[in-house]
Short mmCIF file of C-alpha atoms in Angstrom, two decimals:
data_model
loop_
_atom_site.label_atom_id
_atom_site.label_comp_id
_atom_site.label_asym_id
_atom_site.label_seq_id
_atom_site.Cartn_x
_atom_site.Cartn_y
_atom_site.Cartn_z
CA MET A 1 38.99 -48.90 -133.22
CA LYS A 2 41.08 -48.20 -129.72
CA ASN A 3 44.28 -47.74 -132.15
CA LYS A 4 42.35 -45.49 -134.82
CA VAL A 5 41.40 -43.31 -131.54
CA TRP A 6 45.18 -43.20 -130.41
CA ILE A 7 46.29 -42.46 -133.82
CA LEU A 8 43.58 -39.52 -133.94
CA LEU A 9 44.93 -38.61 -130.67
CA LEU A 10 48.61 -38.12 -131.83
CA ALA A 11 47.92 -36.50 -135.12
CA VAL A 12 45.57 -33.88 -132.76
CA GLY A 13 48.75 -33.47 -130.59
CA LEU A 14 51.12 -33.17 -133.46
CA PHE A 15 49.35 -30.58 -135.46
CA LEU A 16 48.36 -28.34 -131.96
CA PRO A 17 51.54 -26.09 -132.35
CA SER A 18 50.89 -25.17 -135.75
CA LEU A 19 46.94 -24.30 -135.02
CA LEU A 20 48.17 -22.31 -132.21
CA ARG A 21 50.67 -20.06 -133.56
CA ALA A 22 48.59 -16.86 -134.24
CA GLN A 23 49.57 -13.65 -132.84
CA VAL A 24 52.34 -14.21 -130.28
CA GLY A 25 56.24 -12.69 -130.09
CA GLU A 26 55.10 -9.34 -131.61
CA LEU A 27 56.16 -7.57 -128.61
CA PRO A 28 59.75 -6.34 -128.48
CA ARG A 29 62.00 -8.41 -126.02
CA ALA A 30 65.17 -7.44 -124.24
CA VAL A 31 67.35 -8.96 -121.57
CA PRO A 32 66.09 -7.52 -118.34
CA GLU A 33 69.37 -5.96 -117.05
CA THR A 34 69.32 -3.87 -120.44
CA GLN A 35 66.01 -2.32 -119.02
CA GLY A 36 67.49 -1.79 -115.31
CA VAL A 37 65.61 -5.20 -114.37
CA PRO A 38 67.65 -7.79 -112.61
CA SER A 39 67.07 -11.14 -113.75
CA ARG A 40 67.59 -12.07 -110.20
CA ALA A 41 64.27 -10.52 -108.98
CA LEU A 42 62.43 -11.75 -111.90
CA ALA A 43 63.50 -15.56 -110.94
CA GLU A 44 62.40 -14.61 -107.60
CA LEU A 45 58.88 -13.37 -108.15
CA PHE A 46 58.27 -16.41 -110.77
CA ASP A 47 59.29 -18.45 -107.61
CA SER A 48 57.08 -16.75 -105.14
CA LEU A 49 54.31 -16.62 -107.20
CA MET A 50 54.55 -20.42 -108.17
CA ALA A 51 54.66 -21.10 -104.13
CA LEU A 52 51.48 -19.58 -103.49
CA PRO A 53 49.04 -21.83 -101.79
CA ARG A 54 45.54 -22.63 -103.68
CA THR A 55 46.92 -20.84 -107.00
CA ASP A 56 47.56 -22.08 -110.49
CA ILE A 57 49.53 -19.58 -112.13
CA HIS A 58 48.58 -19.43 -115.81
CA SER A 59 50.85 -16.68 -117.28
CA VAL A 60 53.04 -13.85 -116.17
CA LEU A 61 54.51 -11.33 -118.16
CA VAL A 62 56.76 -7.86 -117.39
CA MET A 63 57.46 -5.24 -119.36
CA ARG A 64 59.87 -2.26 -118.92
CA HIS A 65 60.27 0.70 -121.10
CA GLY A 66 57.98 -1.06 -123.65
CA LYS A 67 59.78 -4.42 -123.70
CA VAL A 68 58.99 -7.59 -122.67
CA VAL A 69 61.92 -8.67 -119.85
CA ALA A 70 60.52 -11.82 -118.59
CA GLU A 71 57.23 -14.18 -119.46
CA MET A 72 56.34 -17.27 -117.64
CA TYR A 73 53.70 -19.81 -119.04
CA PRO A 74 53.95 -22.91 -116.82
CA ALA A 75 53.31 -25.96 -118.55
CA PRO A 76 50.56 -27.02 -119.74
CA PHE A 77 49.75 -23.38 -120.41
CA ALA A 78 51.24 -21.19 -123.65
CA PRO A 79 51.51 -18.04 -125.06
CA GLU A 80 49.07 -19.04 -128.08
CA TYR A 81 46.17 -19.85 -125.62
CA LYS A 82 43.79 -17.18 -125.00
CA HIS A 83 42.13 -16.83 -121.23
CA THR A 84 38.69 -15.55 -119.98
CA MET A 85 39.55 -12.50 -117.74
CA TYR A 86 36.41 -11.88 -115.73
CA SER A 87 36.36 -8.24 -114.37
CA CYS A 88 39.53 -7.34 -116.10
CA SER A 89 36.99 -6.93 -119.13
CA LYS A 90 35.36 -4.29 -117.80
CA THR A 91 38.63 -1.84 -118.88
CA PHE A 92 38.22 -2.93 -122.09
CA VAL A 93 34.42 -1.38 -121.79
CA SER A 94 35.78 1.70 -120.31
CA ALA A 95 38.13 1.97 -123.19
CA ALA A 96 34.98 1.76 -125.90
CA VAL A 97 33.20 4.55 -123.74
CA GLY A 98 36.05 6.93 -124.07
CA LEU A 99 36.22 6.12 -127.64
CA ALA A 100 32.42 6.60 -128.12
CA ILE A 101 32.63 9.99 -126.15
CA ALA A 102 35.54 11.00 -128.36
CA ASP A 103 33.38 10.38 -131.57
CA ASN A 104 30.55 12.42 -130.17
CA ARG A 105 28.46 9.58 -130.03
CA LEU A 106 28.21 9.85 -126.19
CA ARG A 107 28.39 12.09 -123.34
CA LEU A 108 29.46 11.34 -119.48
CA ALA A 109 26.17 13.01 -118.42
CA ASP A 110 23.77 11.32 -120.75
CA ARG A 111 20.81 9.64 -118.92
CA VAL A 112 20.92 5.87 -118.77
CA GLY A 113 17.03 5.54 -119.32
CA ALA A 114 17.30 7.63 -122.69
CA PHE A 115 19.01 4.72 -124.38
CA PHE A 116 16.36 2.04 -123.39
CA PRO A 117 13.00 3.61 -123.91
CA GLU A 118 11.46 0.38 -124.86
CA LEU A 119 12.81 -1.48 -122.07
CA LEU A 120 11.97 0.96 -118.87
CA PRO A 121 9.36 0.09 -116.41
CA ASP A 122 5.89 1.59 -116.73
CA THR A 123 6.54 4.11 -113.81
CA VAL A 124 9.94 5.75 -114.19
CA SER A 125 11.34 6.82 -110.51
CA ALA A 126 13.21 10.30 -110.17
CA ASN A 127 16.53 8.32 -109.18
CA LEU A 128 16.00 6.32 -112.63
CA ALA A 129 15.42 8.94 -114.62
CA GLN A 130 18.76 10.60 -113.26
CA MET A 131 20.93 7.76 -113.51
CA THR A 132 23.97 8.65 -116.01
CA VAL A 133 26.49 7.11 -117.84
CA ARG A 134 28.99 8.47 -115.17
CA ASP A 135 26.96 6.90 -112.67
CA LEU A 136 27.53 3.23 -114.36
CA LEU A 137 31.19 3.83 -115.06
CA THR A 138 31.91 4.91 -111.39
CA MET A 139 29.81 1.99 -110.16
CA THR A 140 27.38 4.25 -108.56
CA SER A 141 24.38 3.38 -110.38
CA GLY A 142 21.96 3.24 -107.06
CA ILE A 143 20.98 -0.31 -107.49
CA THR A 144 21.76 -3.05 -105.46
CA PRO A 145 23.76 -5.61 -107.26
CA ASP A 146 22.06 -9.16 -107.81
CA TRP A 147 24.44 -11.42 -108.99
CA ASN A 148 21.94 -13.87 -109.56
CA MET A 149 20.05 -12.20 -112.00
CA ARG A 150 22.15 -13.01 -115.16
CA ASN A 151 21.50 -16.80 -114.25
CA LEU A 152 17.51 -16.49 -114.04
CA THR A 153 16.76 -14.32 -116.90
CA PRO A 154 17.50 -13.76 -120.41
CA ASP A 155 16.29 -10.03 -120.46
CA TRP A 156 19.18 -8.17 -118.11
CA ILE A 157 18.35 -4.42 -119.25
CA LYS A 158 14.53 -4.52 -118.28
CA THR A 159 15.13 -6.42 -114.84
CA PHE A 160 17.83 -4.44 -114.13
CA LEU A 161 16.37 -0.84 -114.91
CA ALA A 162 12.97 -2.30 -113.07
CA LYS A 163 14.95 -2.56 -109.79
CA PRO A 164 14.95 0.03 -106.97
CA VAL A 165 17.13 3.21 -107.45
CA SER A 166 18.24 4.90 -104.41
CA GLY A 167 21.13 7.77 -104.38
CA ALA A 168 22.44 7.34 -108.07
CA GLY A 169 25.75 8.93 -108.43
CA THR A 170 26.57 8.84 -104.67
CA LYS A 171 26.94 5.26 -103.25
CA PHE A 172 29.81 2.98 -104.66
CA GLN A 173 28.13 -0.96 -105.52
CA TYR A 174 30.27 -2.93 -107.46
CA ASP A 175 28.22 -4.87 -110.01
CA SER A 176 29.15 -6.25 -113.55
CA ILE A 177 25.42 -5.78 -114.58
CA VAL A 178 26.48 -1.88 -114.57
CA THR A 179 29.14 -2.62 -117.15
CA TYR A 180 27.16 -4.63 -119.25
CA LEU A 181 24.91 -1.90 -119.62
CA LEU A 182 27.99 0.34 -120.81
CA SER A 183 28.66 -2.16 -123.20
CA ALA A 184 24.86 -2.11 -124.58
CA ILE A 185 25.00 1.66 -124.82
CA VAL A 186 27.76 1.47 -126.73
CA GLN A 187 26.86 -1.01 -128.86
CA ARG A 188 23.36 1.40 -129.48
CA VAL A 189 25.40 4.43 -130.45
CA THR A 190 27.67 2.72 -132.56
CA GLY A 191 25.73 0.05 -134.37
CA MET A 192 28.83 -2.53 -133.23
CA THR A 193 29.10 -4.51 -130.27
CA VAL A 194 32.01 -3.50 -128.14
CA LEU A 195 34.14 -6.10 -129.56
CA ASP A 196 33.56 -4.66 -132.65
CA TYR A 197 33.88 -1.18 -131.94
CA LEU A 198 37.23 -2.19 -130.18
CA ARG A 199 38.54 -3.93 -133.14
CA VAL A 200 38.10 -1.09 -135.72
CA LYS A 201 39.36 1.44 -132.79
CA LEU A 202 41.96 -0.28 -130.94
CA PHE A 203 42.70 -3.96 -131.79
CA ASP A 204 43.00 -3.63 -135.34
CA PRO A 205 45.91 -0.93 -135.15
CA MET A 206 47.41 -3.02 -132.54
CA HIS A 207 47.16 -6.12 -134.33
CA ILE A 208 45.15 -7.84 -131.57
CA THR A 209 43.30 -10.29 -133.53
CA GLU A 210 42.84 -13.58 -131.08
CA VAL A 211 40.13 -12.02 -129.11
CA ASP A 212 36.40 -13.42 -128.38
CA TRP A 213 33.88 -11.39 -125.92
CA GLU A 214 30.71 -13.60 -124.33
CA LEU A 215 27.53 -12.35 -125.61
CA SER A 216 24.29 -11.83 -123.90
CA PRO A 217 21.03 -13.44 -124.43
CA GLU A 218 20.27 -9.75 -125.93
CA GLY A 219 22.75 -9.91 -128.46
CA CYS A 220 25.41 -7.83 -126.52
CA ASN A 221 29.02 -8.37 -125.18
CA THR A 222 28.78 -9.17 -121.53
CA GLY A 223 31.14 -6.46 -120.78
CA GLY A 224 31.54 -6.99 -117.07
CA TRP A 225 32.96 -9.90 -117.83
CA GLY A 226 33.54 -12.64 -120.66
CA LEU A 227 36.63 -11.05 -122.59
CA HIS A 228 38.78 -13.92 -124.04
CA ILE A 229 42.25 -12.82 -124.90
CA GLN A 230 45.80 -13.78 -125.15
CA THR A 231 48.53 -12.37 -122.59
CA GLU A 232 50.37 -10.78 -124.89
CA SER A 233 47.59 -8.82 -126.14
CA LEU A 234 46.72 -7.86 -122.36
CA ALA A 235 50.10 -6.46 -122.43
CA LYS A 236 49.78 -4.23 -125.38
CA PHE A 237 46.54 -3.18 -123.80
CA GLY A 238 48.53 -2.24 -120.77
CA GLN A 239 51.48 -0.42 -122.71
CA LEU A 240 48.60 1.72 -124.41
CA LEU A 241 47.26 3.09 -121.04
CA LEU A 242 50.79 3.16 -119.76
CA ASP A 243 51.81 5.51 -122.71
CA GLY A 244 48.59 7.73 -122.27
CA GLY A 245 46.72 6.35 -125.08
CA GLN A 246 49.67 6.06 -127.85
CA TRP A 247 50.46 3.10 -129.43
CA GLN A 248 53.72 3.67 -131.93
CA GLY A 249 53.21 6.79 -131.95
CA ARG A 250 49.61 6.96 -132.78
CA GLN A 251 47.18 8.17 -130.27
CA LEU A 252 44.43 5.38 -130.44
CA LEU A 253 42.78 6.69 -127.08
CA PRO A 254 42.47 10.05 -125.77
CA ALA A 255 44.90 10.75 -123.28
CA ASP A 256 42.47 12.88 -121.25
CA TRP A 257 40.27 9.72 -121.07
CA VAL A 258 43.26 7.60 -120.06
CA GLU A 259 43.84 9.90 -117.37
CA ALA A 260 40.32 10.03 -116.27
CA MET A 261 40.35 6.21 -116.05
CA MET A 262 43.25 5.92 -113.56
CA THR A 263 42.05 8.81 -111.46
CA GLU A 264 39.65 8.36 -108.48
CA GLN A 265 36.20 9.17 -109.24
CA GLN A 266 34.77 8.20 -105.88
CA PRO A 267 36.44 9.82 -102.75
CA GLY A 268 37.95 6.73 -100.49
CA MET A 269 37.02 4.30 -102.82
CA GLY A 270 40.18 3.67 -105.19
CA TYR A 271 37.74 3.40 -108.27
CA GLY A 272 38.38 5.24 -111.45
CA TYR A 273 36.31 4.35 -114.68
CA GLN A 274 36.34 0.82 -114.14
CA MET A 275 39.97 0.52 -112.80
CA TRP A 276 41.40 0.10 -109.35
CA ARG A 277 43.93 2.20 -107.74
CA CYS A 278 46.92 0.16 -106.67
CA GLU A 279 48.44 -0.51 -103.14
CA TYR A 280 51.65 0.91 -104.95
CA PRO A 281 51.73 4.51 -105.21
CA GLY A 282 50.80 5.97 -108.45
CA ALA A 283 49.77 2.32 -109.56
CA TRP A 284 46.54 0.96 -111.45
CA ARG A 285 44.99 -2.07 -112.51
CA ALA A 286 42.44 -3.86 -114.49
CA ASP A 287 41.37 -6.74 -111.73
CA GLY A 288 39.25 -10.00 -112.89
CA ALA A 289 38.14 -12.60 -110.50
CA LEU A 290 40.31 -15.74 -109.81
CA GLY A 291 43.61 -13.10 -110.05
CA GLN A 292 43.56 -12.12 -113.70
CA TYR A 293 45.55 -8.64 -113.75
CA ILE A 294 46.97 -5.96 -115.60
CA LEU A 295 49.13 -3.72 -113.59
CA ILE A 296 50.60 -0.73 -114.75
CA VAL A 297 53.10 1.30 -112.67
CA PRO A 298 53.87 4.44 -114.09
CA ASP A 299 56.65 5.70 -112.09
CA LYS A 300 58.94 2.50 -113.27
CA ASP A 301 57.61 2.60 -116.63
CA MET A 302 56.37 -0.65 -116.45
CA VAL A 303 53.53 -3.35 -117.08
CA VAL A 304 52.91 -6.67 -115.65
CA VAL A 305 50.50 -9.17 -116.43
CA ILE A 306 49.02 -12.12 -114.52
CA THR A 307 46.46 -14.64 -115.52
CA GLU A 308 46.05 -17.29 -112.79
CA CYS A 309 43.48 -19.39 -110.99
CA THR A 310 43.78 -18.53 -107.23
CA LEU A 311 41.54 -18.91 -104.15
CA ILE A 312 43.29 -16.68 -102.02
CA ASP A 313 43.24 -12.64 -101.78
CA GLY A 314 45.28 -11.30 -105.17
CA ILE A 315 46.78 -8.48 -102.81
CA ARG A 316 49.31 -11.56 -101.97
CA GLN A 317 50.14 -11.73 -105.90
CA ARG A 318 50.53 -8.17 -106.25
CA ARG A 319 52.41 -7.53 -103.15
CA LEU A 320 55.20 -9.96 -104.62
CA VAL A 321 55.39 -7.58 -107.65
CA TRP A 322 55.36 -4.46 -105.27
CA ASN A 323 57.85 -5.53 -102.59
CA GLN A 324 59.80 -8.12 -104.48
CA LEU A 325 60.19 -6.67 -107.97
CA LEU A 326 59.80 -3.05 -107.91
CA PRO A 327 62.77 -2.10 -105.18
CA ALA A 328 65.06 -3.95 -107.71
CA VAL A 329 64.33 -1.93 -110.66
CA SER A 330 67.20 0.51 -111.76
CA ASP A 331 66.81 3.79 -113.47
CA ALA A 332 69.85 3.02 -115.51
CA PRO A 333 70.83 -0.45 -117.23
CA LEU A 334 72.37 -2.67 -115.17
CA PRO A 335 75.70 -4.65 -115.66
CA GLU A 336 75.33 -8.29 -117.68
CA ALA A 337 74.24 -11.14 -115.24
CA GLY A 338 75.00 -14.36 -117.40
CA LYS A 339 74.37 -16.78 -115.01
CA GLU A 340 71.32 -15.04 -113.19
CA TYR A 341 70.01 -14.80 -116.81
CA ALA A 342 70.44 -18.18 -117.61
CA ARG A 343 68.66 -19.42 -114.61
CA LEU A 344 65.81 -17.12 -115.46
CA GLN A 345 65.70 -18.47 -119.49
CA ARG A 346 65.75 -22.11 -117.83
CA LYS A 347 62.73 -21.04 -115.28
CA GLN A 348 60.64 -19.37 -118.13
CA SER A 349 61.42 -22.27 -120.47
CA GLY A 350 60.92 -25.28 -117.90
CA CYS A 351 58.11 -24.33 -115.55
CA THR A 352 55.18 -26.54 -114.87
CA LEU A 353 52.18 -27.12 -112.81
CA PRO A 354 52.28 -29.98 -110.33
CA PHE A 355 51.40 -33.49 -112.00
CA PRO A 356 49.59 -36.17 -109.97
CA GLN A 357 51.96 -38.19 -107.82
CA GLY A 358 51.81 -41.93 -108.09
CA LYS A 359 53.23 -44.82 -110.35
CA GLN A 360 52.78 -45.08 -114.06
CA THR A 361 50.70 -48.26 -114.26
CA SER A 362 48.58 -50.37 -111.84
CA PRO A 363 47.85 -54.59 -112.14
CA VAL A 364 44.17 -53.22 -112.72
CA ALA A 365 44.88 -51.16 -115.78
CA LYS A 366 44.50 -53.99 -118.07
CA GLN A 367 41.28 -54.97 -116.40
CA LEU A 368 40.02 -51.36 -117.01
CA ASP A 369 41.44 -50.84 -120.57
CA GLY A 370 38.42 -50.40 -122.89
CA ARG A 371 35.56 -50.35 -119.87
CA ARG A 372 32.87 -47.92 -119.74
CA ILE A 373 32.02 -46.33 -116.51
CA ARG A 374 28.39 -45.21 -115.83
CA LEU A 375 27.80 -42.45 -113.31
CA GLU A 376 24.83 -41.33 -111.36
CA ALA A 377 23.56 -37.78 -112.23
CA ASN A 378 26.09 -35.03 -111.55
CA LYS A 379 26.75 -31.21 -112.43
CA TYR A 380 29.10 -31.76 -115.11
CA GLY A 381 26.27 -33.81 -117.05
CA TRP A 382 28.88 -36.73 -117.50
CA GLU A 383 26.90 -39.78 -118.42
CA THR A 384 29.73 -42.31 -119.02
CA LEU A 385 33.57 -42.52 -118.93
CA ASP A 386 35.36 -44.37 -121.28
CA LEU A 387 39.04 -45.67 -120.24
CA GLN A 388 41.76 -46.74 -122.86
CA PHE A 389 45.43 -47.43 -121.81
CA ALA A 390 47.78 -46.90 -125.06
CA LEU A 391 49.85 -50.05 -126.21
CA ASN A 392 53.50 -49.33 -125.32
CA ARG A 393 53.18 -45.75 -124.34
CA PRO A 394 52.51 -43.98 -120.82
CA ASP A 395 48.98 -42.21 -121.80
CA LEU A 396 45.50 -42.85 -120.84
CA LEU A 397 42.40 -41.76 -123.09
CA MET A 398 39.25 -40.94 -121.67
CA GLU A 399 36.21 -40.78 -123.66
CA VAL A 400 33.34 -38.67 -121.98
CA THR A 401 29.63 -38.74 -123.07
CA THR A 402 27.23 -36.15 -121.68
CA ASP A 403 23.68 -36.16 -121.12
CA LYS A 404 23.25 -33.77 -123.88
CA GLY A 405 24.63 -36.37 -126.15
CA GLU A 406 28.03 -34.57 -126.29
CA HIS A 407 31.25 -36.59 -127.02
CA PHE A 408 34.76 -35.63 -126.17
CA SER A 409 38.10 -37.10 -125.43
CA LEU A 410 40.39 -36.07 -122.73
CA GLY A 411 44.15 -37.24 -122.64
CA PHE A 412 46.40 -37.52 -120.00
CA GLY A 413 50.19 -38.53 -120.05
CA TYR A 414 52.27 -39.76 -117.12
CA ARG A 415 54.36 -36.92 -115.35
CA ARG A 416 53.81 -34.93 -118.80
CA TRP A 417 50.92 -33.18 -120.32
CA LEU A 418 49.17 -34.26 -123.39
CA THR A 419 46.64 -31.82 -124.69
CA THR A 420 43.51 -32.94 -126.98
CA GLU A 421 41.13 -30.40 -128.65
CA MET A 422 37.39 -30.42 -127.61
CA ASP A 423 34.14 -28.79 -128.79
CA ALA A 424 32.28 -29.25 -125.27
CA CYS A 425 32.51 -25.98 -123.09
CA PRO A 426 35.03 -26.46 -119.72
CA PRO A 427 33.45 -26.11 -116.33
CA TYR A 428 32.74 -22.28 -115.68
CA SER A 429 32.76 -20.83 -111.95
CA ILE A 430 29.74 -18.68 -112.96
CA SER A 431 26.58 -19.43 -115.05
CA PRO A 432 24.95 -16.54 -116.77
CA VAL A 433 22.07 -17.46 -119.30
CA GLY A 434 23.84 -17.86 -122.46
CA ALA A 435 27.45 -18.87 -121.17
CA PHE A 436 30.12 -19.51 -123.58
CA SER A 437 27.92 -17.47 -126.44
CA GLY A 438 30.47 -15.58 -129.02
CA ILE A 439 33.28 -18.05 -127.75
CA SER A 440 35.27 -19.68 -130.56
CA ARG A 441 35.77 -23.20 -130.44
CA PRO A 442 37.67 -25.51 -129.92
CA PHE A 443 38.84 -25.64 -126.55
CA HIS A 444 42.34 -27.28 -125.28
CA ALA A 445 42.57 -29.49 -122.35
CA SER A 446 45.79 -30.85 -121.19
CA GLY A 447 46.04 -33.77 -118.75
CA SER A 448 48.16 -35.87 -116.58
CA TYR A 449 47.86 -39.02 -114.61
CA ALA A 450 48.94 -41.17 -112.06
CA TRP A 451 48.34 -44.28 -110.05
CA ALA A 452 48.16 -43.13 -106.34
CA GLY A 453 47.20 -46.80 -105.35
CA ARG A 454 46.59 -50.21 -106.76
CA ASP A 455 43.11 -49.29 -107.22
CA VAL A 456 43.19 -45.38 -107.25
CA LEU A 457 43.82 -43.27 -110.57
CA ARG A 458 44.26 -39.92 -110.29
CA LEU A 459 43.79 -37.36 -113.24
CA GLN A 460 44.32 -33.60 -113.71
CA VAL A 461 43.40 -31.79 -116.61
CA HIS A 462 43.71 -27.95 -117.34
CA TYR A 463 41.67 -26.43 -119.92
CA VAL A 464 44.29 -23.95 -120.92
CA ASP A 465 42.28 -21.64 -123.04
CA TRP A 466 40.01 -20.76 -120.24
CA VAL A 467 40.79 -20.58 -116.24
CA SER A 468 39.45 -24.02 -115.09
CA ALA A 469 41.07 -27.14 -113.69
CA GLN A 470 39.58 -30.51 -112.64
CA THR A 471 41.21 -32.80 -110.42
CA LEU A 472 39.65 -36.55 -110.49
CA GLU A 473 40.21 -39.35 -108.34
CA LEU A 474 38.60 -42.71 -109.57
CA ARG A 475 38.49 -45.51 -106.80
CA PHE A 476 37.70 -48.78 -108.04
CA ASP A 477 36.37 -51.87 -105.89
CA GLY A 478 35.45 -54.38 -108.21
CA ASP A 479 32.83 -53.21 -110.71
CA GLU A 480 32.11 -50.06 -108.26
CA VAL A 481 33.51 -46.87 -109.16
CA THR A 482 33.92 -43.96 -106.75
CA LEU A 483 34.69 -40.52 -108.39
CA THR A 484 35.80 -37.81 -106.61
CA ALA A 485 35.75 -34.54 -108.63
CA SER A 486 36.59 -30.74 -107.70
CA GLU A 487 37.77 -27.77 -109.61
CA ASN A 488 40.54 -25.41 -108.99
CA PHE A 489 37.72 -22.44 -108.66
CA SER A 490 36.29 -24.05 -106.05
CA SER A 491 37.17 -25.64 -102.46
CA GLY A 492 34.64 -28.08 -102.31
CA SER A 493 34.41 -31.23 -104.15
CA GLN A 494 31.62 -33.67 -105.99
CA THR A 495 31.68 -37.62 -104.87
CA LEU A 496 30.14 -39.72 -107.44
CA LYS A 497 29.07 -43.41 -107.43
CA GLY A 498 29.64 -45.54 -110.78
CA VAL A 499 29.77 -49.01 -112.05
CA LEU A 500 31.96 -50.45 -114.58
CA GLU A 501 29.92 -52.29 -117.79
#
């Protein structure tokens, strides 16, 4: 049985590249110096990003004059994988609102309550009655944010509209549910979800096909979060905004709407229509939790995309772009830089996230091979772990059974990443009702292992088409097992007890 499992795992590993070829390499590429960008500055930017503490860089893509001049996907990440974008999603909702306005289906001054008459409270306050689409776009709904609401009820719109409203249109209060209402409004006036509407208006003309969006319990795209998309598609969208809504000569998004998106709408807040003004003069960004960015820099004619999982303030990443890369950019082409360009290419192709440190094997591995670990109740819902060590291969397979009856396998290589498919959902830093609804399966997990001691096994797994990573440490003491688990989106850890069966 064990050999059959390993044969299956090997087959999955071999076929993964062919399953994930869709939609990469479509943007034109150029040697950086031909676009006035020195390879040295790009390499130094990549080095600095990778050196940031408490940060896993998943992708970086730099465009100049409409061409990709550098891109980095530290292994086990790759261009083919989609990524969850958190609040970067909001900027796409803003584009959908602008398109609906251009189609005469919507106006900025429309009252929010008029779109949801059956969901309004019995008594509608004057403030609620005055709330407009523009108030939602500028985060001035007048409703105090309740970030836990989406975790507790499936009735997001009705619950939101029942809350007290004070000062609609005046007080900035950042809230993802506000953007969810914009998503629901677009769906009501177009008859399509935001994702389907954007497919017709933007994504299909731009050949953005590998994209999902989480769905709410009410059947609307979550809007304020939940977009699941590839890095290169983010760069396409950034280039669309940089070019005033034009794509390959077609005006897909009205130029005046793009200008409004990137204009401060609330004095002193640095916020446009679901976009943030950057520290660098004239630059704007789509901005998501844990460090998801589309940076748009008009005066340099540049777009920079970063996906990552970081627990530090993202201003540090952005400052590296402002202070390290942009000052080196020239208005004219630069002389060839053969050695520096070759160094940049090596860095782009050979970069990897850290492997667990330790030895390839331990004397106890043979004793554990084929054994089952039964865990106490835990937040992952993991009930049992079956460890299988490959014969004549430096690989480990861990089969997981959950309290929901799910079964999936995680593969781990020694000083390399082993990628497997799984239908189970990865860990998520938020827990809204219906999380992962609308997201296509399977997910992909890449793992690496090392023995940190005779009785200590360390495992690192990155869920490469999401945002999450887990660090697992198993300590064996006879038939007793202690599992310490942590995630890259949290500074805490959980310690579990288990027994070998």
